Amino acid sequence: MDGRPENPEGESPARGGRTSAAGTALEKSMRILEAVAAPGGPHRLTDVMAAAAVPKSSTFRILASLIEQGFVRSEGESRYGVGPRLRGLSALVSGGEPASIEQILRELQEATGQAVHLALHSGETITYIRKLESEQQPFQTTSRIGMRMPLHTTAIGKSILAALPAAEARELVAAAGLPRRTPHTLTTRRALEAELEGVRGRGFAVDDEENEATIRCIGAAILDTGGRPIGGVSITTVTFLVSRTEIEAYAPALLAATRALAPLL
């Protein structure tokens, strides 16, 4: 006995870092990412552990870090799926896809003359991964790529909540709460649920100064092959230039864009 504490995972010190029978921390993280991204997800924690060949405590710790960084997202019930940053990387390195994504967003921006956002869903928030400013309107929005926003205050977020199973949407809302961002923010579950019912009927959501004063948006969810929302697209205007009736007239173009983007994400 050398007096050092026993490591339950069999890890031992090595030059330049820590290694174990499962590999270095980086190797473990890469295998966990591969397991999470494998077809058929979201995957259970036990399946990720088995596929990655990483002990439970390390798997849980690495997953927590990957979720915080946006590479993995928790789907509830100890299941894990691909996060927005990993999807964004996939789009960047896949041949031809970035141009296709950019082309679809550009065509929507040119057709409407308004700012366009693409965001991906991650837990209780959305993360913007693309933004095209309006070339016709004399204003710029304060949003930026990489910004995380609440679900209940944004058009994209509300469209995602409306597309999720009701119990899962309620769980996300309960975890995040309904903090007020403007006087128009929906801050009660009853008001939000009534709004989501309308979103399901229309196929798109409206943010009418609920996230930021003078900003009006419509947004629609992007669904994967299983019908789950993975993100969404929004068209953004200012209230003093574009009425609610006028922005809602862009809905057919918005919905066409979400359908075109689905296979690329």
PDB file of C-alpha atoms in Angstrom:
ATOM      1  CA  MET A   1       0.000   0.000   0.000  1.00  0.00           C
ATOM      2  CA  ASP A   2       1.421   3.408  -0.919  1.00  0.00           C
ATOM      3  CA  GLY A   3      -1.110   5.459   1.090  1.00  0.00           C
ATOM      4  CA  ARG A   4      -2.817   7.006  -1.956  1.00  0.00           C
ATOM      5  CA  PRO A   5      -6.660   6.812  -2.128  1.00  0.00           C
ATOM      6  CA  GLU A   6      -8.038   4.077  -4.300  1.00  0.00           C
ATOM      7  CA  ASN A   7      -9.624   5.357  -7.551  1.00  0.00           C
ATOM      8  CA  PRO A   8     -13.021   3.655  -8.142  1.00  0.00           C
ATOM      9  CA  GLU A   9     -12.608   4.056 -11.905  1.00  0.00           C
ATOM     10  CA  GLY A  10      -9.119   2.620 -11.984  1.00  0.00           C
ATOM     11  CA  GLU A  11      -7.616   5.890 -13.178  1.00  0.00           C
ATOM     12  CA  SER A  12      -3.909   6.452 -12.686  1.00  0.00           C
ATOM     13  CA  PRO A  13      -1.719   9.505 -13.192  1.00  0.00           C
ATOM     14  CA  ALA A  14       0.170   9.787 -16.460  1.00  0.00           C
ATOM     15  CA  ARG A  15       2.531  12.299 -17.968  1.00  0.00           C
ATOM     16  CA  GLY A  16       0.618  15.318 -19.266  1.00  0.00           C
ATOM     17  CA  GLY A  17      -2.752  14.349 -17.776  1.00  0.00           C
ATOM     18  CA  ARG A  18      -4.912  11.510 -16.471  1.00  0.00           C
ATOM     19  CA  THR A  19      -5.493   8.230 -18.235  1.00  0.00           C
ATOM     20  CA  SER A  20      -7.452   5.093 -17.420  1.00  0.00           C
ATOM     21  CA  ALA A  21      -8.524   1.865 -19.001  1.00  0.00           C
ATOM     22  CA  ALA A  22     -11.211   3.980 -20.694  1.00  0.00           C
ATOM     23  CA  GLY A  23      -8.646   6.430 -22.103  1.00  0.00           C
ATOM     24  CA  THR A  24      -7.856  10.095 -21.573  1.00  0.00           C
ATOM     25  CA  ALA A  25     -10.543  12.609 -20.684  1.00  0.00           C
ATOM     26  CA  LEU A  26     -10.539  13.833 -24.286  1.00  0.00           C
ATOM     27  CA  GLU A  27     -10.896  10.299 -25.660  1.00  0.00           C
ATOM     28  CA  LYS A  28     -13.785   9.625 -23.294  1.00  0.00           C
ATOM     29  CA  SER A  29     -15.500  12.854 -24.331  1.00  0.00           C
ATOM     30  CA  MET A  30     -15.156  12.025 -28.030  1.00  0.00           C
ATOM     31  CA  ARG A  31     -16.597   8.535 -27.559  1.00  0.00           C
ATOM     32  CA  ILE A  32     -19.478   9.921 -25.501  1.00  0.00           C
ATOM     33  CA  LEU A  33     -20.238  12.453 -28.239  1.00  0.00           C
ATOM     34  CA  GLU A  34     -20.211   9.670 -30.830  1.00  0.00           C
ATOM     35  CA  ALA A  35     -22.575   7.608 -28.676  1.00  0.00           C
ATOM     36  CA  VAL A  36     -24.976  10.518 -28.212  1.00  0.00           C
ATOM     37  CA  ALA A  37     -24.918  11.316 -31.952  1.00  0.00           C
ATOM     38  CA  ALA A  38     -25.546   7.714 -33.030  1.00  0.00           C
ATOM     39  CA  PRO A  39     -28.810   7.063 -34.943  1.00  0.00           C
ATOM     40  CA  GLY A  40     -31.925   6.319 -32.923  1.00  0.00           C
ATOM     41  CA  GLY A  41     -31.444   9.015 -30.292  1.00  0.00           C
ATOM     42  CA  PRO A  42     -32.077  10.444 -27.820  1.00  0.00           C
ATOM     43  CA  HIS A  43     -30.158   7.710 -26.006  1.00  0.00           C
ATOM     44  CA  ARG A  44     -30.422   6.506 -22.418  1.00  0.00           C
ATOM     45  CA  LEU A  45     -27.527   7.136 -20.047  1.00  0.00           C
ATOM     46  CA  THR A  46     -26.888   3.395 -19.724  1.00  0.00           C
ATOM     47  CA  ASP A  47     -26.705   3.020 -23.506  1.00  0.00           C
ATOM     48  CA  VAL A  48     -24.280   5.955 -23.812  1.00  0.00           C
ATOM     49  CA  MET A  49     -22.095   4.414 -21.103  1.00  0.00           C
ATOM     50  CA  ALA A  50     -22.058   1.051 -22.818  1.00  0.00           C
ATOM     51  CA  ALA A  51     -21.401   2.419 -26.305  1.00  0.00           C
ATOM     52  CA  ALA A  52     -18.618   4.730 -25.103  1.00  0.00           C
ATOM     53  CA  ALA A  53     -17.132   2.180 -22.674  1.00  0.00           C
ATOM     54  CA  VAL A  54     -16.816   4.866 -20.006  1.00  0.00           C
ATOM     55  CA  PRO A  55     -17.697   4.370 -16.303  1.00  0.00           C
ATOM     56  CA  LYS A  56     -20.943   5.876 -15.050  1.00  0.00           C
ATOM     57  CA  SER A  57     -19.466   8.641 -12.883  1.00  0.00           C
ATOM     58  CA  SER A  58     -17.199   9.854 -15.703  1.00  0.00           C
ATOM     59  CA  THR A  59     -20.004   9.619 -18.271  1.00  0.00           C
ATOM     60  CA  PHE A  60     -22.345  11.670 -16.111  1.00  0.00           C
ATOM     61  CA  ARG A  61     -19.675  14.291 -15.391  1.00  0.00           C
ATOM     62  CA  ILE A  62     -18.668  14.619 -19.058  1.00  0.00           C
ATOM     63  CA  LEU A  63     -22.300  14.795 -20.198  1.00  0.00           C
ATOM     64  CA  ALA A  64     -22.950  17.608 -17.716  1.00  0.00           C
ATOM     65  CA  SER A  65     -20.049  19.583 -19.195  1.00  0.00           C
ATOM     66  CA  LEU A  66     -21.132  18.883 -22.780  1.00  0.00           C
ATOM     67  CA  ILE A  67     -24.677  20.027 -21.972  1.00  0.00           C
ATOM     68  CA  GLU A  68     -23.356  23.244 -20.430  1.00  0.00           C
ATOM     69  CA  GLN A  69     -21.308  23.894 -23.575  1.00  0.00           C
ATOM     70  CA  GLY A  70     -24.278  23.160 -25.876  1.00  0.00           C
ATOM     71  CA  PHE A  71     -22.835  20.061 -27.571  1.00  0.00           C
ATOM     72  CA  VAL A  72     -25.373  17.720 -25.928  1.00  0.00           C
ATOM     73  CA  ARG A  73     -28.879  18.362 -24.678  1.00  0.00           C
ATOM     74  CA  SER A  74     -30.818  16.562 -21.967  1.00  0.00           C
ATOM     75  CA  GLU A  75     -34.095  15.168 -23.252  1.00  0.00           C
ATOM     76  CA  GLY A  76     -35.465  14.173 -19.824  1.00  0.00           C
ATOM     77  CA  GLU A  77     -35.802  10.715 -18.276  1.00  0.00           C
ATOM     78  CA  SER A  78     -32.000  10.243 -18.404  1.00  0.00           C
ATOM     79  CA  ARG A  79     -31.916  10.510 -22.189  1.00  0.00           C
ATOM     80  CA  TYR A  80     -29.455  12.597 -24.158  1.00  0.00           C
ATOM     81  CA  GLY A  81     -29.480  13.972 -27.692  1.00  0.00           C
ATOM     82  CA  VAL A  82     -27.394  16.142 -29.986  1.00  0.00           C
ATOM     83  CA  GLY A  83     -27.060  19.770 -28.858  1.00  0.00           C
ATOM     84  CA  PRO A  84     -27.117  22.926 -30.978  1.00  0.00           C
ATOM     85  CA  ARG A  85     -23.354  23.455 -31.101  1.00  0.00           C
ATOM     86  CA  LEU A  86     -22.766  19.913 -32.358  1.00  0.00           C
ATOM     87  CA  ARG A  87     -25.461  20.347 -34.993  1.00  0.00           C
ATOM     88  CA  GLY A  88     -23.888  23.629 -36.001  1.00  0.00           C
ATOM     89  CA  LEU A  89     -20.493  21.974 -36.397  1.00  0.00           C
ATOM     90  CA  SER A  90     -22.076  19.215 -38.440  1.00  0.00           C
ATOM     91  CA  ALA A  91     -23.575  21.765 -40.804  1.00  0.00           C
ATOM     92  CA  LEU A  92     -20.235  23.533 -41.162  1.00  0.00           C
ATOM     93  CA  VAL A  93     -18.261  20.421 -42.114  1.00  0.00           C
ATOM     94  CA  SER A  94     -20.868  18.636 -44.248  1.00  0.00           C
ATOM     95  CA  GLY A  95     -20.216  19.108 -47.957  1.00  0.00           C
ATOM     96  CA  GLY A  96     -22.608  21.586 -49.557  1.00  0.00           C
ATOM     97  CA  GLU A  97     -24.883  21.974 -46.550  1.00  0.00           C
ATOM     98  CA  PRO A  98     -23.732  25.379 -45.241  1.00  0.00           C
ATOM     99  CA  ALA A  99     -24.369  26.932 -48.649  1.00  0.00           C
ATOM    100  CA  SER A 100     -27.799  25.320 -48.773  1.00  0.00           C
ATOM    101  CA  ILE A 101     -28.704  26.567 -45.296  1.00  0.00           C
ATOM    102  CA  GLU A 102     -27.437  30.030 -46.126  1.00  0.00           C
ATOM    103  CA  GLN A 103     -29.283  30.034 -49.441  1.00  0.00           C
ATOM    104  CA  ILE A 104     -32.615  29.116 -47.843  1.00  0.00           C
ATOM    105  CA  LEU A 105     -32.249  31.812 -45.201  1.00  0.00           C
ATOM    106  CA  ARG A 106     -31.113  34.372 -47.759  1.00  0.00           C
ATOM    107  CA  GLU A 107     -34.101  33.641 -49.993  1.00  0.00           C
ATOM    108  CA  LEU A 108     -36.435  34.104 -47.012  1.00  0.00           C
ATOM    109  CA  GLN A 109     -34.729  37.367 -46.087  1.00  0.00           C
ATOM    110  CA  GLU A 110     -34.957  38.663 -49.646  1.00  0.00           C
ATOM    111  CA  ALA A 111     -38.593  37.582 -50.038  1.00  0.00           C
ATOM    112  CA  THR A 112     -39.691  39.395 -46.872  1.00  0.00           C
ATOM    113  CA  GLY A 113     -37.179  42.223 -46.609  1.00  0.00           C
ATOM    114  CA  GLN A 114     -36.848  41.466 -42.887  1.00  0.00           C
ATOM    115  CA  ALA A 115     -34.213  40.063 -40.536  1.00  0.00           C
ATOM    116  CA  VAL A 116     -34.091  36.269 -40.317  1.00  0.00           C
ATOM    117  CA  HIS A 117     -32.820  34.057 -37.496  1.00  0.00           C
ATOM    118  CA  LEU A 118     -32.070  30.324 -37.308  1.00  0.00           C
ATOM    119  CA  ALA A 119     -31.893  28.839 -33.805  1.00  0.00           C
ATOM    120  CA  LEU A 120     -31.523  25.362 -32.347  1.00  0.00           C
ATOM    121  CA  HIS A 121     -33.253  24.004 -29.264  1.00  0.00           C
ATOM    122  CA  SER A 122     -31.179  23.133 -26.193  1.00  0.00           C
ATOM    123  CA  GLY A 123     -33.027  22.259 -22.992  1.00  0.00           C
ATOM    124  CA  GLU A 124     -34.798  25.304 -21.608  1.00  0.00           C
ATOM    125  CA  THR A 125     -33.432  27.712 -24.234  1.00  0.00           C
ATOM    126  CA  ILE A 126     -32.802  28.293 -27.909  1.00  0.00           C
ATOM    127  CA  THR A 127     -29.401  29.253 -29.336  1.00  0.00           C
ATOM    128  CA  TYR A 128     -29.058  31.431 -32.423  1.00  0.00           C
ATOM    129  CA  ILE A 129     -26.689  29.891 -35.000  1.00  0.00           C
ATOM    130  CA  ARG A 130     -27.466  32.053 -38.049  1.00  0.00           C
ATOM    131  CA  LYS A 131     -28.629  35.657 -38.424  1.00  0.00           C
ATOM    132  CA  LEU A 132     -29.290  37.728 -41.537  1.00  0.00           C
ATOM    133  CA  GLU A 133     -30.075  41.396 -40.990  1.00  0.00           C
ATOM    134  CA  SER A 134     -32.629  43.195 -43.108  1.00  0.00           C
ATOM    135  CA  GLU A 135     -31.142  45.032 -46.047  1.00  0.00           C
ATOM    136  CA  GLN A 136     -34.262  47.133 -46.488  1.00  0.00           C
ATOM    137  CA  GLN A 137     -35.085  48.299 -42.962  1.00  0.00           C
ATOM    138  CA  PRO A 138     -33.102  51.057 -41.189  1.00  0.00           C
ATOM    139  CA  PHE A 139     -32.556  49.093 -37.974  1.00  0.00           C
ATOM    140  CA  GLN A 140     -30.530  46.211 -36.570  1.00  0.00           C
ATOM    141  CA  THR A 141     -31.677  43.750 -33.947  1.00  0.00           C
ATOM    142  CA  THR A 142     -29.690  43.226 -30.739  1.00  0.00           C
ATOM    143  CA  SER A 143     -29.565  39.447 -31.110  1.00  0.00           C
ATOM    144  CA  ARG A 144     -26.288  37.757 -32.009  1.00  0.00           C
ATOM    145  CA  ILE A 145     -25.042  34.330 -33.013  1.00  0.00           C
ATOM    146  CA  GLY A 146     -24.446  32.181 -29.939  1.00  0.00           C
ATOM    147  CA  MET A 147     -27.011  34.065 -27.837  1.00  0.00           C
ATOM    148  CA  ARG A 148     -29.316  31.874 -25.756  1.00  0.00           C
ATOM    149  CA  MET A 149     -32.910  32.993 -25.309  1.00  0.00           C
ATOM    150  CA  PRO A 150     -35.899  31.755 -23.285  1.00  0.00           C
ATOM    151  CA  LEU A 151     -38.530  29.562 -24.883  1.00  0.00           C
ATOM    152  CA  HIS A 152     -41.600  31.361 -23.548  1.00  0.00           C
ATOM    153  CA  THR A 153     -40.689  34.862 -24.781  1.00  0.00           C
ATOM    154  CA  THR A 154     -39.536  34.126 -28.346  1.00  0.00           C
ATOM    155  CA  ALA A 155     -41.455  33.135 -31.455  1.00  0.00           C
ATOM    156  CA  ILE A 156     -39.043  30.267 -32.167  1.00  0.00           C
ATOM    157  CA  GLY A 157     -39.200  29.134 -28.541  1.00  0.00           C
ATOM    158  CA  LYS A 158     -42.993  29.131 -28.422  1.00  0.00           C
ATOM    159  CA  SER A 159     -43.185  27.213 -31.689  1.00  0.00           C
ATOM    160  CA  ILE A 160     -40.849  24.586 -30.183  1.00  0.00           C
ATOM    161  CA  LEU A 161     -42.914  24.329 -26.991  1.00  0.00           C
ATOM    162  CA  ALA A 162     -46.065  23.915 -29.093  1.00  0.00           C
ATOM    163  CA  ALA A 163     -44.463  21.065 -31.080  1.00  0.00           C
ATOM    164  CA  LEU A 164     -43.252  19.145 -28.017  1.00  0.00           C
ATOM    165  CA  PRO A 165     -45.426  16.627 -26.161  1.00  0.00           C
ATOM    166  CA  ALA A 166     -47.529  18.614 -23.686  1.00  0.00           C
ATOM    167  CA  ALA A 167     -46.019  16.947 -20.605  1.00  0.00           C
ATOM    168  CA  GLU A 168     -42.477  17.652 -21.792  1.00  0.00           C
ATOM    169  CA  ALA A 169     -43.322  21.286 -22.557  1.00  0.00           C
ATOM    170  CA  ARG A 170     -44.822  21.714 -19.071  1.00  0.00           C
ATOM    171  CA  GLU A 171     -41.676  20.192 -17.534  1.00  0.00           C
ATOM    172  CA  LEU A 172     -39.435  22.662 -19.373  1.00  0.00           C
ATOM    173  CA  VAL A 173     -41.621  25.613 -18.380  1.00  0.00           C
ATOM    174  CA  ALA A 174     -41.677  24.497 -14.745  1.00  0.00           C
ATOM    175  CA  ALA A 175     -37.884  24.193 -14.696  1.00  0.00           C
ATOM    176  CA  ALA A 176     -37.211  27.553 -16.351  1.00  0.00           C
ATOM    177  CA  GLY A 177     -40.088  29.546 -14.910  1.00  0.00           C
ATOM    178  CA  LEU A 178     -41.791  32.399 -16.760  1.00  0.00           C
ATOM    179  CA  PRO A 179     -39.667  35.471 -16.003  1.00  0.00           C
ATOM    180  CA  ARG A 180     -40.914  38.786 -17.355  1.00  0.00           C
ATOM    181  CA  ARG A 181     -38.748  40.485 -19.995  1.00  0.00           C
ATOM    182  CA  THR A 182     -41.234  43.165 -21.125  1.00  0.00           C
ATOM    183  CA  PRO A 183     -44.729  44.258 -20.077  1.00  0.00           C
ATOM    184  CA  HIS A 184     -46.074  41.957 -22.821  1.00  0.00           C
ATOM    185  CA  THR A 185     -44.319  38.744 -21.680  1.00  0.00           C
ATOM    186  CA  LEU A 186     -46.636  35.828 -20.910  1.00  0.00           C
ATOM    187  CA  THR A 187     -45.911  35.071 -17.260  1.00  0.00           C
ATOM    188  CA  THR A 188     -48.658  32.603 -16.293  1.00  0.00           C
ATOM    189  CA  ARG A 189     -48.983  28.988 -17.336  1.00  0.00           C
ATOM    190  CA  ARG A 190     -52.622  29.515 -18.288  1.00  0.00           C
ATOM    191  CA  ALA A 191     -51.760  32.364 -20.670  1.00  0.00           C
ATOM    192  CA  LEU A 192     -48.853  30.439 -22.184  1.00  0.00           C
ATOM    193  CA  GLU A 193     -50.848  27.252 -22.682  1.00  0.00           C
ATOM    194  CA  ALA A 194     -53.619  29.207 -24.414  1.00  0.00           C
ATOM    195  CA  GLU A 195     -50.978  30.796 -26.648  1.00  0.00           C
ATOM    196  CA  LEU A 196     -49.439  27.415 -27.502  1.00  0.00           C
ATOM    197  CA  GLU A 197     -52.828  26.066 -28.491  1.00  0.00           C
ATOM    198  CA  GLY A 198     -53.123  28.923 -30.974  1.00  0.00           C
ATOM    199  CA  VAL A 199     -49.619  28.201 -32.279  1.00  0.00           C
ATOM    200  CA  ARG A 200     -50.581  24.587 -32.963  1.00  0.00           C
ATOM    201  CA  GLY A 201     -53.590  25.753 -34.916  1.00  0.00           C
ATOM    202  CA  ARG A 202     -51.685  28.336 -36.993  1.00  0.00           C
ATOM    203  CA  GLY A 203     -48.453  26.421 -37.436  1.00  0.00           C
ATOM    204  CA  PHE A 204     -46.355  29.417 -36.334  1.00  0.00           C
ATOM    205  CA  ALA A 205     -45.859  31.593 -33.267  1.00  0.00           C
ATOM    206  CA  VAL A 206     -45.813  35.358 -32.774  1.00  0.00           C
ATOM    207  CA  ASP A 207     -43.591  37.302 -30.400  1.00  0.00           C
ATOM    208  CA  ASP A 208     -45.363  40.652 -30.070  1.00  0.00           C
ATOM    209  CA  GLU A 209     -42.895  42.685 -27.986  1.00  0.00           C
ATOM    210  CA  GLU A 210     -42.737  39.808 -25.491  1.00  0.00           C
ATOM    211  CA  ASN A 211     -38.953  39.465 -25.544  1.00  0.00           C
ATOM    212  CA  GLU A 212     -37.840  42.975 -26.465  1.00  0.00           C
ATOM    213  CA  ALA A 213     -39.695  46.286 -26.724  1.00  0.00           C
ATOM    214  CA  THR A 214     -40.624  47.397 -30.277  1.00  0.00           C
ATOM    215  CA  ILE A 215     -39.585  43.988 -31.730  1.00  0.00           C
ATOM    216  CA  ARG A 216     -42.186  41.781 -33.403  1.00  0.00           C
ATOM    217  CA  CYS A 217     -41.394  38.312 -34.805  1.00  0.00           C
ATOM    218  CA  ILE A 218     -43.039  35.242 -36.232  1.00  0.00           C
ATOM    219  CA  GLY A 219     -41.360  31.867 -35.870  1.00  0.00           C
ATOM    220  CA  ALA A 220     -41.924  28.240 -36.805  1.00  0.00           C
ATOM    221  CA  ALA A 221     -40.323  25.028 -35.586  1.00  0.00           C
ATOM    222  CA  ILE A 222     -38.027  22.794 -37.615  1.00  0.00           C
ATOM    223  CA  LEU A 223     -38.925  19.147 -37.034  1.00  0.00           C
ATOM    224  CA  ASP A 224     -36.677  16.096 -37.338  1.00  0.00           C
ATOM    225  CA  THR A 225     -37.762  12.884 -39.070  1.00  0.00           C
ATOM    226  CA  GLY A 226     -39.467  11.743 -35.875  1.00  0.00           C
ATOM    227  CA  GLY A 227     -41.532  14.922 -35.623  1.00  0.00           C
ATOM    228  CA  ARG A 228     -39.545  16.410 -32.726  1.00  0.00           C
ATOM    229  CA  PRO A 229     -38.596  20.107 -32.842  1.00  0.00           C
ATOM    230  CA  ILE A 230     -34.849  20.620 -33.177  1.00  0.00           C
ATOM    231  CA  GLY A 231     -34.930  24.363 -33.738  1.00  0.00           C
ATOM    232  CA  GLY A 232     -36.745  27.022 -35.680  1.00  0.00           C
ATOM    233  CA  VAL A 233     -36.651  30.042 -37.952  1.00  0.00           C
ATOM    234  CA  SER A 234     -37.986  33.511 -37.265  1.00  0.00           C
ATOM    235  CA  ILE A 235     -38.684  36.686 -39.208  1.00  0.00           C
ATOM    236  CA  THR A 236     -38.032  39.819 -37.157  1.00  0.00           C
ATOM    237  CA  THR A 237     -39.423  43.322 -37.614  1.00  0.00           C
ATOM    238  CA  VAL A 238     -40.029  46.464 -35.600  1.00  0.00           C
ATOM    239  CA  THR A 239     -43.535  47.338 -34.502  1.00  0.00           C
ATOM    240  CA  PHE A 240     -43.437  50.918 -35.786  1.00  0.00           C
ATOM    241  CA  LEU A 241     -42.736  49.778 -39.370  1.00  0.00           C
ATOM    242  CA  VAL A 242     -44.544  46.451 -39.771  1.00  0.00           C
ATOM    243  CA  SER A 243     -47.958  45.610 -38.331  1.00  0.00           C
ATOM    244  CA  ARG A 244     -48.876  42.235 -36.911  1.00  0.00           C
ATOM    245  CA  THR A 245     -51.144  41.577 -39.890  1.00  0.00           C
ATOM    246  CA  GLU A 246     -48.296  42.360 -42.278  1.00  0.00           C
ATOM    247  CA  ILE A 247     -45.773  40.102 -40.569  1.00  0.00           C
ATOM    248  CA  GLU A 248     -48.239  37.214 -40.314  1.00  0.00           C
ATOM    249  CA  ALA A 249     -48.609  37.403 -44.096  1.00  0.00           C
ATOM    250  CA  TYR A 250     -45.022  36.101 -44.286  1.00  0.00           C
ATOM    251  CA  ALA A 251     -46.068  32.801 -42.668  1.00  0.00           C
ATOM    252  CA  PRO A 252     -46.242  30.713 -45.885  1.00  0.00           C
ATOM    253  CA  ALA A 253     -42.664  31.674 -46.799  1.00  0.00           C
ATOM    254  CA  LEU A 254     -41.534  30.978 -43.229  1.00  0.00           C
ATOM    255  CA  LEU A 255     -43.112  27.525 -43.149  1.00  0.00           C
ATOM    256  CA  ALA A 256     -41.619  26.650 -46.525  1.00  0.00           C
ATOM    257  CA  ALA A 257     -38.180  27.589 -45.191  1.00  0.00           C
ATOM    258  CA  THR A 258     -38.514  25.383 -42.104  1.00  0.00           C
ATOM    259  CA  ARG A 259     -39.488  22.407 -44.266  1.00  0.00           C
ATOM    260  CA  ALA A 260     -36.514  23.005 -46.574  1.00  0.00           C
ATOM    261  CA  LEU A 261     -34.097  23.302 -43.634  1.00  0.00           C
ATOM    262  CA  ALA A 262     -35.245  20.173 -41.792  1.00  0.00           C
ATOM    263  CA  PRO A 263     -33.150  17.634 -43.785  1.00  0.00           C
ATOM    264  CA  LEU A 264     -30.055  19.855 -43.495  1.00  0.00           C
ATOM    265  CA  LEU A 265     -30.071  19.895 -39.694  1.00  0.00           C
TER     266      LEU A 265
END
